[in-house]
Coordinates of C-alpha atoms (C1' of nucleotides) in Angstrom, one line a residue:
Chain G
M1 CA 90.2 35.0 90.3
H2 CA 87.0 35.5 88.4
S3 CA 87.3 35.3 84.7
K4 CA 84.6 36.5 82.4
S5 CA 84.8 35.6 78.8
V6 CA 83.4 38.9 77.4
P7 CA 85.4 42.0 78.1
I8 CA 83.2 44.5 79.9
R9 CA 83.0 48.1 78.8
T10 CA 81.7 50.4 81.4
R11 CA 81.4 54.2 81.6
F12 CA 81.2 56.8 84.2
A13 CA 79.0 59.6 83.1
P14 CA 78.9 62.5 85.5
S15 CA 77.2 65.8 84.8
P16 CA 79.4 68.7 85.3
T17 CA 77.3 70.7 87.8
G18 CA 79.7 70.5 90.8
F19 CA 82.7 68.6 92.1
L20 CA 83.2 64.9 92.1
H21 CA 80.9 63.6 94.7
I22 CA 81.7 60.7 97.0
G23 CA 78.9 58.6 95.6
G24 CA 80.0 59.4 92.1
A25 CA 83.6 58.4 93.0
R26 CA 82.5 55.0 94.2
T27 CA 80.4 54.5 91.1
A28 CA 83.4 55.3 89.0
L29 CA 85.5 52.9 91.0
F30 CA 83.1 50.1 90.6
C31 CA 82.9 50.8 86.8
Q32 CA 86.7 50.8 86.6
L33 CA 87.0 47.6 88.6
A34 CA 84.3 45.8 86.7
A35 CA 86.0 46.7 83.4
R36 CA 89.6 46.0 84.4
A37 CA 88.7 42.6 85.9
T38 CA 87.8 41.4 82.5
G39 CA 90.4 43.2 80.5
G40 CA 87.7 45.6 79.2
E41 CA 87.7 49.3 79.1
F42 CA 86.4 52.1 81.4
V43 CA 85.1 55.1 79.5
L44 CA 84.6 58.6 80.9
R45 CA 81.9 60.7 79.4
I46 CA 80.8 64.1 80.5
E47 CA 77.0 64.6 80.3
D48 CA 76.7 68.2 79.6
T49 CA 73.6 68.4 77.6
D50 CA 72.1 70.8 80.1
R51 CA 74.0 73.9 79.0
E52 CA 72.4 76.0 81.7
R53 CA 74.0 74.1 84.5
S54 CA 77.1 72.7 83.1
T55 CA 80.4 74.5 83.7
Q56 CA 83.9 74.1 82.6
A57 CA 85.1 74.5 86.2
S58 CA 83.0 71.5 87.2
V59 CA 84.5 69.4 84.4
Q60 CA 87.9 70.3 85.8
A61 CA 86.9 69.6 89.3
I62 CA 85.7 66.1 88.3
L63 CA 88.8 65.4 86.3
D64 CA 90.9 66.6 89.3
G65 CA 89.0 64.4 91.7
M66 CA 89.4 61.3 89.5
A67 CA 93.1 62.0 89.0
W68 CA 93.7 62.4 92.7
L69 CA 92.0 59.1 93.5
G70 CA 93.9 57.4 90.7
L71 CA 90.7 56.6 88.8
D72 CA 92.2 56.6 85.4
Y73 CA 90.0 55.8 82.4
D74 CA 90.8 54.0 79.2
E75 CA 88.8 56.3 76.9
G76 CA 87.5 59.8 76.9
P77 CA 86.5 62.1 78.2
Y78 CA 83.8 62.3 75.6
Y79 CA 81.5 65.3 75.8
Q80 CA 77.9 65.1 74.9
S81 CA 77.9 68.7 73.8
E82 CA 80.2 67.6 71.0
R83 CA 77.9 64.9 69.8
R84 CA 74.9 66.8 68.6
E85 CA 74.9 65.3 65.1
R86 CA 74.7 61.9 66.5
Y87 CA 71.6 62.7 68.5
Q88 CA 70.0 64.5 65.6
E89 CA 70.6 61.6 63.4
A90 CA 69.1 59.2 65.9
V91 CA 66.0 61.4 66.4
G92 CA 65.6 61.7 62.7
R93 CA 65.4 57.9 62.5
L94 CA 62.9 57.7 65.2
L95 CA 60.7 60.5 63.7
E96 CA 60.8 58.8 60.3
A97 CA 59.8 55.5 61.8
G98 CA 57.0 57.1 63.7
L99 CA 58.6 56.2 67.0
A100 CA 58.8 59.8 68.1
Y101 CA 56.7 62.8 67.4
R102 CA 56.7 66.6 67.7
C103 CA 54.8 68.0 70.7
Y104 CA 53.5 71.6 70.6
C105 CA 52.0 71.6 74.0
S106 CA 52.7 74.8 76.0
R107 CA 54.4 74.6 79.3
E108 CA 51.3 76.1 80.8
R109 CA 49.2 73.3 79.5
L110 CA 51.6 70.7 80.8
E111 CA 51.7 72.5 84.1
G112 CA 47.9 72.4 84.3
L113 CA 47.9 68.7 83.4
R114 CA 50.4 68.0 86.2
E115 CA 48.4 69.9 88.8
A116 CA 45.1 68.3 87.8
A117 CA 46.7 64.9 88.1
M118 CA 48.2 65.6 91.4
A119 CA 44.9 67.0 92.7
A120 CA 43.2 63.8 91.5
G121 CA 45.8 61.8 93.4
E122 CA 47.2 60.4 90.2
K123 CA 50.6 60.1 88.8
P124 CA 51.4 63.2 86.7
R125 CA 52.1 62.1 83.2
Y126 CA 51.8 63.5 79.7
D127 CA 48.4 62.7 78.2
G128 CA 49.5 62.1 74.7
Y129 CA 47.7 65.1 73.3
C130 CA 50.2 65.5 70.3
R131 CA 50.9 61.8 69.9
D132 CA 48.8 61.5 66.8
R133 CA 48.7 65.1 65.7
S134 CA 49.4 65.7 62.1
D135 CA 49.3 69.5 61.8
R136 CA 52.3 71.7 62.5
P137 CA 51.3 74.9 64.4
E138 CA 53.2 77.9 63.2
G139 CA 55.4 79.9 65.6
I140 CA 56.0 77.2 68.1
E141 CA 59.3 75.4 68.5
P142 CA 58.2 71.8 69.3
V143 CA 59.9 69.4 71.6
I144 CA 60.2 65.8 70.5
R145 CA 58.7 63.0 72.5
F146 CA 59.4 59.4 72.4
R147 CA 56.4 57.2 71.5
N148 CA 56.5 54.8 74.4
P149 CA 54.6 51.5 74.0
L150 CA 51.1 51.6 75.6
S151 CA 50.8 48.1 76.7
G152 CA 53.0 45.2 77.9
S153 CA 55.9 45.6 80.2
V154 CA 59.6 46.0 80.3
A155 CA 61.8 43.7 82.3
F156 CA 65.5 43.4 82.8
E157 CA 67.8 41.4 85.0
D158 CA 69.8 43.9 87.1
R159 CA 73.2 42.5 88.0
V160 CA 72.9 43.6 91.6
R161 CA 69.1 43.8 92.1
G162 CA 67.9 40.8 90.2
R163 CA 64.8 41.0 88.0
I164 CA 63.0 44.3 87.7
E165 CA 59.8 44.7 85.7
V166 CA 57.7 47.7 85.0
E167 CA 54.4 48.1 83.1
N168 CA 54.5 50.3 80.1
A169 CA 51.3 51.8 81.3
E170 CA 53.4 53.4 84.0
L171 CA 55.6 55.2 81.5
D172 CA 54.6 58.2 79.5
D173 CA 55.9 59.8 76.4
L174 CA 59.1 61.5 77.6
V175 CA 60.7 64.5 75.9
I176 CA 63.8 63.4 74.2
V177 CA 64.7 66.6 72.4
R178 CA 64.1 70.1 73.9
A179 CA 62.7 73.0 72.0
D180 CA 66.2 74.3 71.6
G181 CA 67.2 71.1 69.9
T182 CA 69.3 69.7 72.6
P183 CA 68.7 66.1 73.6
T184 CA 67.6 65.2 77.1
Y185 CA 69.4 62.8 79.4
N186 CA 67.3 59.7 78.9
F187 CA 67.8 60.0 75.1
A188 CA 71.5 61.0 75.0
V189 CA 72.6 58.3 77.4
V190 CA 71.1 55.6 75.2
V191 CA 72.5 57.0 72.0
D192 CA 75.9 57.4 73.6
D193 CA 76.0 54.0 75.3
I194 CA 75.1 52.4 71.9
D195 CA 77.8 54.3 70.1
M196 CA 80.4 53.7 72.7
R197 CA 79.5 50.0 72.8
I198 CA 78.9 50.0 76.6
N199 CA 77.8 46.5 77.6
L200 CA 77.4 47.1 81.4
V201 CA 75.8 50.2 82.7
I202 CA 76.8 50.7 86.4
R203 CA 75.1 53.7 88.0
G204 CA 73.4 54.8 91.2
D205 CA 70.0 53.3 92.0
D206 CA 68.3 56.6 91.6
H207 CA 68.4 55.6 88.0
I208 CA 66.4 52.4 88.3
N209 CA 63.2 54.1 87.3
N210 CA 64.8 55.5 84.2
T211 CA 65.9 52.1 83.0
P212 CA 62.7 50.7 81.6
R213 CA 62.1 53.7 79.4
Q214 CA 65.7 53.7 78.2
I215 CA 65.3 50.1 77.3
N216 CA 62.3 51.0 75.2
I217 CA 64.5 53.6 73.4
Y218 CA 67.2 51.1 72.8
R219 CA 64.7 48.9 71.1
A220 CA 63.2 51.7 69.1
L221 CA 66.7 52.4 67.9
G222 CA 67.1 48.8 67.0
A223 CA 69.8 48.2 69.5
E224 CA 70.3 45.5 72.1
P225 CA 70.1 47.0 75.6
P226 CA 73.3 46.5 77.7
E227 CA 73.3 44.9 81.1
F228 CA 72.5 47.1 84.0
A229 CA 73.8 47.2 87.6
H230 CA 72.3 49.7 90.0
V231 CA 74.4 50.3 93.0
P232 CA 72.9 51.6 96.3
M233 CA 73.3 55.2 97.4
I234 CA 75.7 56.4 100.0
L235 CA 73.9 58.2 102.8
G236 CA 75.2 60.6 105.4
D237 CA 76.0 59.3 108.9
D238 CA 72.5 60.3 109.9
G239 CA 71.0 58.1 107.3
Q240 CA 69.9 61.0 105.1
R241 CA 70.9 61.5 101.5
L242 CA 74.3 63.1 101.3
S243 CA 74.2 66.9 101.0
K244 CA 76.3 69.9 101.7
R245 CA 74.8 69.8 105.2
H246 CA 77.0 66.7 105.8
G247 CA 80.1 68.7 105.3
A248 CA 82.6 67.1 103.0
V249 CA 80.7 65.5 100.1
G250 CA 83.3 66.3 97.5
V251 CA 86.2 64.0 97.1
M252 CA 88.8 66.8 97.2
A253 CA 87.5 68.1 100.5
W254 CA 88.8 64.8 101.9
R255 CA 92.2 65.5 100.6
E256 CA 92.2 68.8 102.5
L257 CA 91.1 66.9 105.6
G258 CA 94.2 64.8 105.4
Y259 CA 93.1 61.6 103.8
L260 CA 95.0 59.4 101.4
P261 CA 93.7 58.4 98.0
D262 CA 94.3 54.7 98.7
A263 CA 92.5 54.9 102.0
M264 CA 89.6 56.6 100.3
I265 CA 89.5 54.0 97.5
N266 CA 89.7 51.1 100.0
Y267 CA 86.9 52.6 102.1
L268 CA 84.6 53.3 99.2
A269 CA 85.2 49.9 97.7
R270 CA 84.3 48.3 101.0
L271 CA 81.2 50.4 101.4
G272 CA 78.5 48.3 99.8
W273 CA 80.8 45.6 98.5
S274 CA 82.6 42.9 100.4
Y275 CA 84.8 39.8 100.0
G276 CA 84.2 37.8 103.1
D277 CA 85.5 39.6 106.1
Q278 CA 88.5 41.2 104.5
E279 CA 88.9 44.9 105.2
V280 CA 92.1 45.9 103.5
F281 CA 92.6 45.6 99.8
S282 CA 95.3 46.7 97.5
R283 CA 94.3 48.1 94.1
Q284 CA 95.3 44.9 92.4
E285 CA 93.3 42.8 94.9
L286 CA 90.3 44.9 94.2
I287 CA 90.6 44.3 90.5
D288 CA 91.1 40.6 91.0
L289 CA 88.3 40.1 93.6
F290 CA 85.6 42.6 92.6
R291 CA 82.4 41.3 91.1
I292 CA 79.5 43.6 90.5
E293 CA 77.0 41.0 91.8
D294 CA 78.7 41.0 95.2
V295 CA 77.6 44.5 95.7
N296 CA 75.0 44.9 98.4
R297 CA 71.5 46.2 97.7
K298 CA 71.1 48.3 100.8
A299 CA 72.0 52.0 101.0
S300 CA 75.0 52.5 103.3
R301 CA 76.1 55.2 105.6
F302 CA 79.3 57.0 105.3
D303 CA 81.4 56.3 108.4
T304 CA 84.2 58.7 109.0
E305 CA 85.6 56.8 111.9
K306 CA 86.3 53.8 109.8
L307 CA 87.8 55.9 107.1
K308 CA 90.1 57.3 109.7
W309 CA 91.2 53.9 110.7
L310 CA 92.0 52.9 107.2
N311 CA 93.7 56.2 106.6
Q312 CA 96.1 55.5 109.4
H313 CA 96.7 52.1 108.1
Y314 CA 97.7 53.4 104.7
L315 CA 99.7 56.2 106.3
R316 CA 101.8 53.5 108.1
E317 CA 101.8 50.6 105.7
G318 CA 100.6 51.9 102.4
D319 CA 102.3 53.3 99.4
R320 CA 105.3 55.3 100.6
D321 CA 105.4 57.6 97.7
Q322 CA 101.8 58.5 97.8
A323 CA 101.9 59.3 101.5
L324 CA 105.0 61.4 101.0
A325 CA 103.5 63.3 98.1
E326 CA 100.4 64.1 100.1
L327 CA 102.5 65.0 103.1
L328 CA 104.4 67.5 101.1
W329 CA 101.2 69.0 99.8
H330 CA 99.9 69.4 103.3
M331 CA 103.1 70.9 104.6
E332 CA 102.9 73.4 101.8
Q333 CA 99.3 74.2 102.7
A334 CA 100.4 74.6 106.3
G335 CA 103.2 77.0 105.3
F336 CA 106.1 74.7 106.3
N337 CA 109.4 74.8 104.5
P338 CA 110.4 71.1 104.2
A339 CA 114.0 72.3 104.1
S340 CA 113.9 73.9 107.5
G341 CA 113.4 70.6 109.3
P342 CA 113.7 66.9 109.1
E343 CA 113.4 64.9 105.9
P344 CA 109.6 64.4 105.3
S345 CA 110.2 60.7 105.1
R346 CA 111.7 60.7 108.6
L347 CA 108.8 62.7 109.8
L348 CA 106.3 60.3 108.3
G349 CA 108.1 57.3 109.7
V350 CA 107.9 58.7 113.2
Q351 CA 104.5 60.4 113.2
A352 CA 102.4 58.1 111.0
E353 CA 101.2 55.9 113.8
R354 CA 100.3 58.8 116.0
F355 CA 97.7 60.4 113.8
D356 CA 94.7 59.4 111.6
T357 CA 95.0 62.2 109.2
L358 CA 97.8 64.2 107.5
T359 CA 96.3 67.5 108.6
E360 CA 96.7 66.5 112.3
L361 CA 100.1 65.0 111.6
V362 CA 101.3 68.2 110.0
E363 CA 99.8 70.5 112.6
Q364 CA 101.4 68.5 115.4
S365 CA 104.7 68.6 113.6
R366 CA 105.0 72.3 113.5
S367 CA 107.8 72.6 116.0
F368 CA 110.1 70.5 113.9
Y369 CA 110.0 73.1 111.2
Q370 CA 109.2 76.4 112.9
D371 CA 110.3 77.9 116.1
F372 CA 107.7 78.7 118.7
D373 CA 107.5 81.7 121.0
D374 CA 105.5 80.5 124.0
F375 CA 105.1 77.3 125.8
E376 CA 101.7 75.9 126.2
P377 CA 100.8 77.2 129.7
G378 CA 99.5 74.1 131.3
A379 CA 102.4 72.0 130.1
A380 CA 105.0 74.5 131.1
K381 CA 103.5 75.0 134.5
K382 CA 103.5 71.3 135.1
H383 CA 106.8 70.3 133.7
L384 CA 109.1 73.3 133.5
R385 CA 109.6 73.6 137.2
P386 CA 112.8 74.5 139.1
V387 CA 113.4 70.8 139.9
A388 CA 113.7 70.2 136.2
A389 CA 116.5 72.7 135.8
A390 CA 119.2 70.3 136.9
A391 CA 118.0 67.5 134.7
L392 CA 117.9 69.8 131.7
T393 CA 121.2 71.3 132.4
G394 CA 122.9 67.9 132.7
L395 CA 121.1 66.8 129.6
A396 CA 122.3 69.8 127.6
E397 CA 125.9 69.0 128.5
R398 CA 125.6 65.4 127.7
L399 CA 123.7 66.0 124.4
A400 CA 126.4 68.5 123.3
E401 CA 128.8 65.5 123.3
V402 CA 126.7 63.2 121.2
D403 CA 128.5 62.4 118.0
E404 CA 125.8 61.0 116.0
W405 CA 122.5 62.7 116.3
E406 CA 120.3 59.7 115.8
P407 CA 117.6 57.9 117.9
D408 CA 119.7 55.2 119.5
A409 CA 122.5 57.4 120.6
L410 CA 120.1 60.0 121.9
Q411 CA 118.2 57.4 123.8
R412 CA 121.5 56.3 125.5
A413 CA 122.4 59.9 126.3
I414 CA 119.1 60.5 128.0
Q415 CA 119.3 57.3 129.9
E416 CA 122.9 58.0 131.0
T417 CA 121.9 61.5 132.2
A418 CA 119.0 60.1 134.1
D419 CA 121.2 57.4 135.7
A420 CA 123.9 59.9 136.6
L421 CA 121.4 62.2 138.3
G422 CA 119.7 59.3 139.9
I423 CA 116.3 60.1 138.6
G424 CA 113.7 58.2 136.5
F425 CA 113.4 58.6 132.8
G426 CA 110.0 60.3 133.3
K427 CA 111.4 63.0 135.3
I428 CA 113.7 64.1 132.5
G429 CA 111.5 63.1 129.6
M430 CA 108.5 65.4 130.1
P431 CA 110.5 68.6 130.8
L432 CA 112.6 67.9 127.8
R433 CA 109.5 67.3 125.7
V434 CA 108.0 70.6 126.7
A435 CA 111.3 72.4 126.1
L436 CA 111.6 70.9 122.6
T437 CA 108.1 71.3 121.3
G438 CA 106.4 73.8 123.6
H439 CA 103.7 71.3 124.6
G440 CA 103.2 68.0 126.2
Q441 CA 102.6 65.6 123.3
S442 CA 105.2 64.4 120.9
P443 CA 106.8 61.2 119.6
A444 CA 109.0 59.2 121.9
I445 CA 111.4 61.7 123.4
N446 CA 114.5 60.4 121.6
Q447 CA 112.6 60.6 118.3
T448 CA 111.5 64.1 119.1
L449 CA 115.1 65.1 119.8
W450 CA 116.1 63.5 116.5
L451 CA 113.5 65.3 114.6
V452 CA 114.1 68.7 116.1
G453 CA 117.8 68.4 115.4
R454 CA 120.9 69.2 117.4
E455 CA 121.1 73.0 117.0
R456 CA 117.5 73.6 117.7
S457 CA 117.3 71.1 120.5
L458 CA 120.2 72.7 122.4
A459 CA 118.9 76.2 121.8
R460 CA 115.5 75.2 123.0
I461 CA 116.8 73.6 126.2
E462 CA 118.7 76.8 126.9
H463 CA 115.5 78.8 126.3
A464 CA 113.6 76.5 128.6
L465 CA 116.2 76.9 131.3
D466 CA 116.0 80.7 131.0
W467 CA 112.3 80.4 131.3
I468 CA 112.6 78.4 134.4
A469 CA 115.1 80.9 135.8
A470 CA 112.7 83.8 135.1
R471 CA 109.9 81.9 136.7
T472 CA 112.0 81.2 139.8
A473 CA 113.1 84.8 140.0
A474 CA 109.5 85.9 139.8
G475 CA 108.9 83.8 142.9
A476 CA 106.4 81.4 141.3
Chain O
rG1 C1' 49.8 59.6 96.4
rG2 C1' 51.4 56.0 92.0
rC3 C1' 55.4 53.1 90.8
rG4 C1' 60.1 51.0 92.2
rC5 C1' 63.9 49.5 95.6
rC6 C1' 65.6 48.1 100.5
rA7 C1' 65.5 45.9 105.8
rU8 C1' 71.5 41.2 110.6
rC9 C1' 75.0 44.6 116.7
rG10 C1' 75.6 52.2 116.7
rU11 C1' 78.2 51.7 111.6
rA12 C1' 80.1 48.4 107.5
rU13 C1' 79.9 43.7 106.2
rA14 C1' 79.9 37.7 107.2
rA15 C1' 77.2 33.2 107.7
rU16 C1' 73.5 29.2 107.7
rG17 C1' 66.7 25.7 106.4
rG18 C1' 69.4 23.3 112.6
rU19 C1' 75.5 27.8 115.1
rG20 C1' 77.3 30.1 121.3
rA21 C1' 74.7 34.4 114.4
rA22 C1' 81.0 35.9 112.8
rU23 C1' 84.7 39.9 111.5
rA24 C1' 86.2 45.0 111.4
rC25 C1' 85.4 50.3 112.9
rA26 C1' 83.4 52.9 116.9
rG27 C1' 82.2 52.2 122.4
rU28 C1' 83.5 50.3 127.5
rG29 C1' 87.1 48.0 131.0
rG30 C1' 92.0 46.5 131.8
rG31 C1' 97.4 45.8 130.4
rU32 C1' 102.1 47.7 128.3
rU33 C1' 104.5 52.6 128.1
rU34 C1' 109.0 58.4 129.2
rU35 C1' 103.5 62.1 127.0
rC36 C1' 99.9 61.3 123.1
rG37 C1' 99.5 57.5 120.1
rC38 C1' 100.6 52.5 118.6
rC39 C1' 100.2 47.6 120.5
rC40 C1' 97.9 43.5 123.6
rC41 C1' 93.7 41.3 126.5
rA42 C1' 88.7 41.3 127.7
rC43 C1' 83.5 43.1 127.6
rA44 C1' 79.2 44.8 125.6
rA45 C1' 76.2 45.0 121.2
rA46 C1' 71.9 42.7 115.9
rU47 C1' 68.6 38.9 112.5
rC48 C1' 62.0 45.2 112.0
rC49 C1' 56.7 43.2 113.3
rG50 C1' 52.8 39.5 112.1
rG51 C1' 51.2 35.1 109.5
rG52 C1' 52.4 30.8 106.4
rU53 C1' 55.6 26.5 104.5
rU54 C1' 58.8 23.2 107.5
rC55 C1' 60.5 18.5 112.5
rA56 C1' 63.3 23.3 112.4
rA57 C1' 63.0 30.0 109.5
rU58 C1' 67.4 35.2 110.6
rU59 C1' 67.3 32.5 105.9
rC60 C1' 61.8 30.5 101.7
rC61 C1' 56.5 32.7 100.8
rU62 C1' 53.0 36.5 102.2
rG63 C1' 51.0 40.8 104.7
rG64 C1' 52.4 45.0 107.5
rU65 C1' 55.6 48.8 109.3
rG66 C1' 59.6 51.7 108.4
rG67 C1' 63.4 53.9 105.2
rC68 C1' 65.0 55.4 100.5
rG69 C1' 64.4 56.5 95.4
rU70 C1' 61.5 58.4 91.4
rC71 C1' 57.5 60.7 89.1
rA72 C1' 60.9 67.8 84.5
rC73 C1' 62.1 70.8 78.0
rC74 C1' 67.8 68.0 85.6
rA75 C1' 71.0 64.3 85.2

RNA sequence: GGCGCCAUCGUAUAAUGGUGAAUACAGUGGGUUUUCGCCCCACAAAUCCGGGUUCAAUUCCUGGUGGCGUCACCA
């Protein structure tokens, strides 16, 4: 157990321009774990200052994704769009103190500047044209820029990267308020994190380069910067940045693919973070063992194979209620009526070890809930042959007498039938399997019988016998 | 291009200034089995390259290479 004296307050601050991304989910998880480990709080804040791109649907998608994963927060969600006065107040202070200034440069001029710099092989940056300007041109809505220090450097101790230092000369005067009066990201985060008393900022390492300028803004605002921890990115299995091209990048897409929230959380936690060689962690263990400084510095690849393995583990040994709830959801998606077949918990008990995902499990359980019309050709040809007719007939008679339709009794019935006929278990098992499910793969045959149920089993055996008879008659 | 970050089996992670460099997933080969699967056993697989410090470097330093990130009135 790692105890930290100061409770940590973290925040997850997604911008609502899409669904909850896998990388974002992991960042949120790390934030939650870091906070909970110290008895601190995990805050959710929606960064919707860009009104052009933010949508309510995205906000909902992010909330849904977090809810599904069980990433509950202690405060929020706060919306930046509802905090305009706070930003205005802060800008006012900066303006008054001469730490920010209005810039009337046209986009054209800035564009020209950028091109010229690029052409000269230099870093494109604002040249400070309006930095010391005192007049106020009419008819132009100015943006407000932060007056970044010209000399010296900014350094900070990143909790996962170690010391990072950048020269102020590398930083230019960034825009903190747009012409329309809305704050830009780098300004809004700082104001928010100060107001929300965030003392550990955990975010993707694509923000490392923003940190020095944000620290300058903290100081300009007279606030002590928080601690920072930049976690590495999650790449696709090809080592490239995750994008739609990689298929499922949204968390909820993985639900549809049949994965469990706990498996996803475990996988994500273990991607970039480790505790010795341990692979499986309960939520509580995660909270107890997680330390942000144990997070790796290297970008990692998303490995579906390992997720599958964990998913099966949780399907079999994880939280029963969660697995059942997801199973029901998938059955509904697949159009099954749970009442028309075995109890879902029985299904799960028998099928969990046979599949990695719930989608496969459900798809392969169809015959327990719905009747089928045709046998899978290959399986029928191979196993529903005339020689199987005697076995099936004998079995039907024996099964009709079974008092309790449960695995052990069914197993005995099959064994006795095989013994009576003097044939091996295999000779009777496969024809029965095909008769019951229409194809050649299913749980252990007594379990299959159990799941299909008495009525259906007997009817299907009859049906198979008819099929064999027809085949024989056709001279096959 | 400037700046910044990163570098151990295919993947994710361990470990250590001295080891046979470990574990898991995936892979391969067997075994068990009434199908698939589960399970069991075994095998294969890595310290990016160069220089330095050192008795000893995968580990510390430095150069290179490669990868990634970032250079907006996006976040």
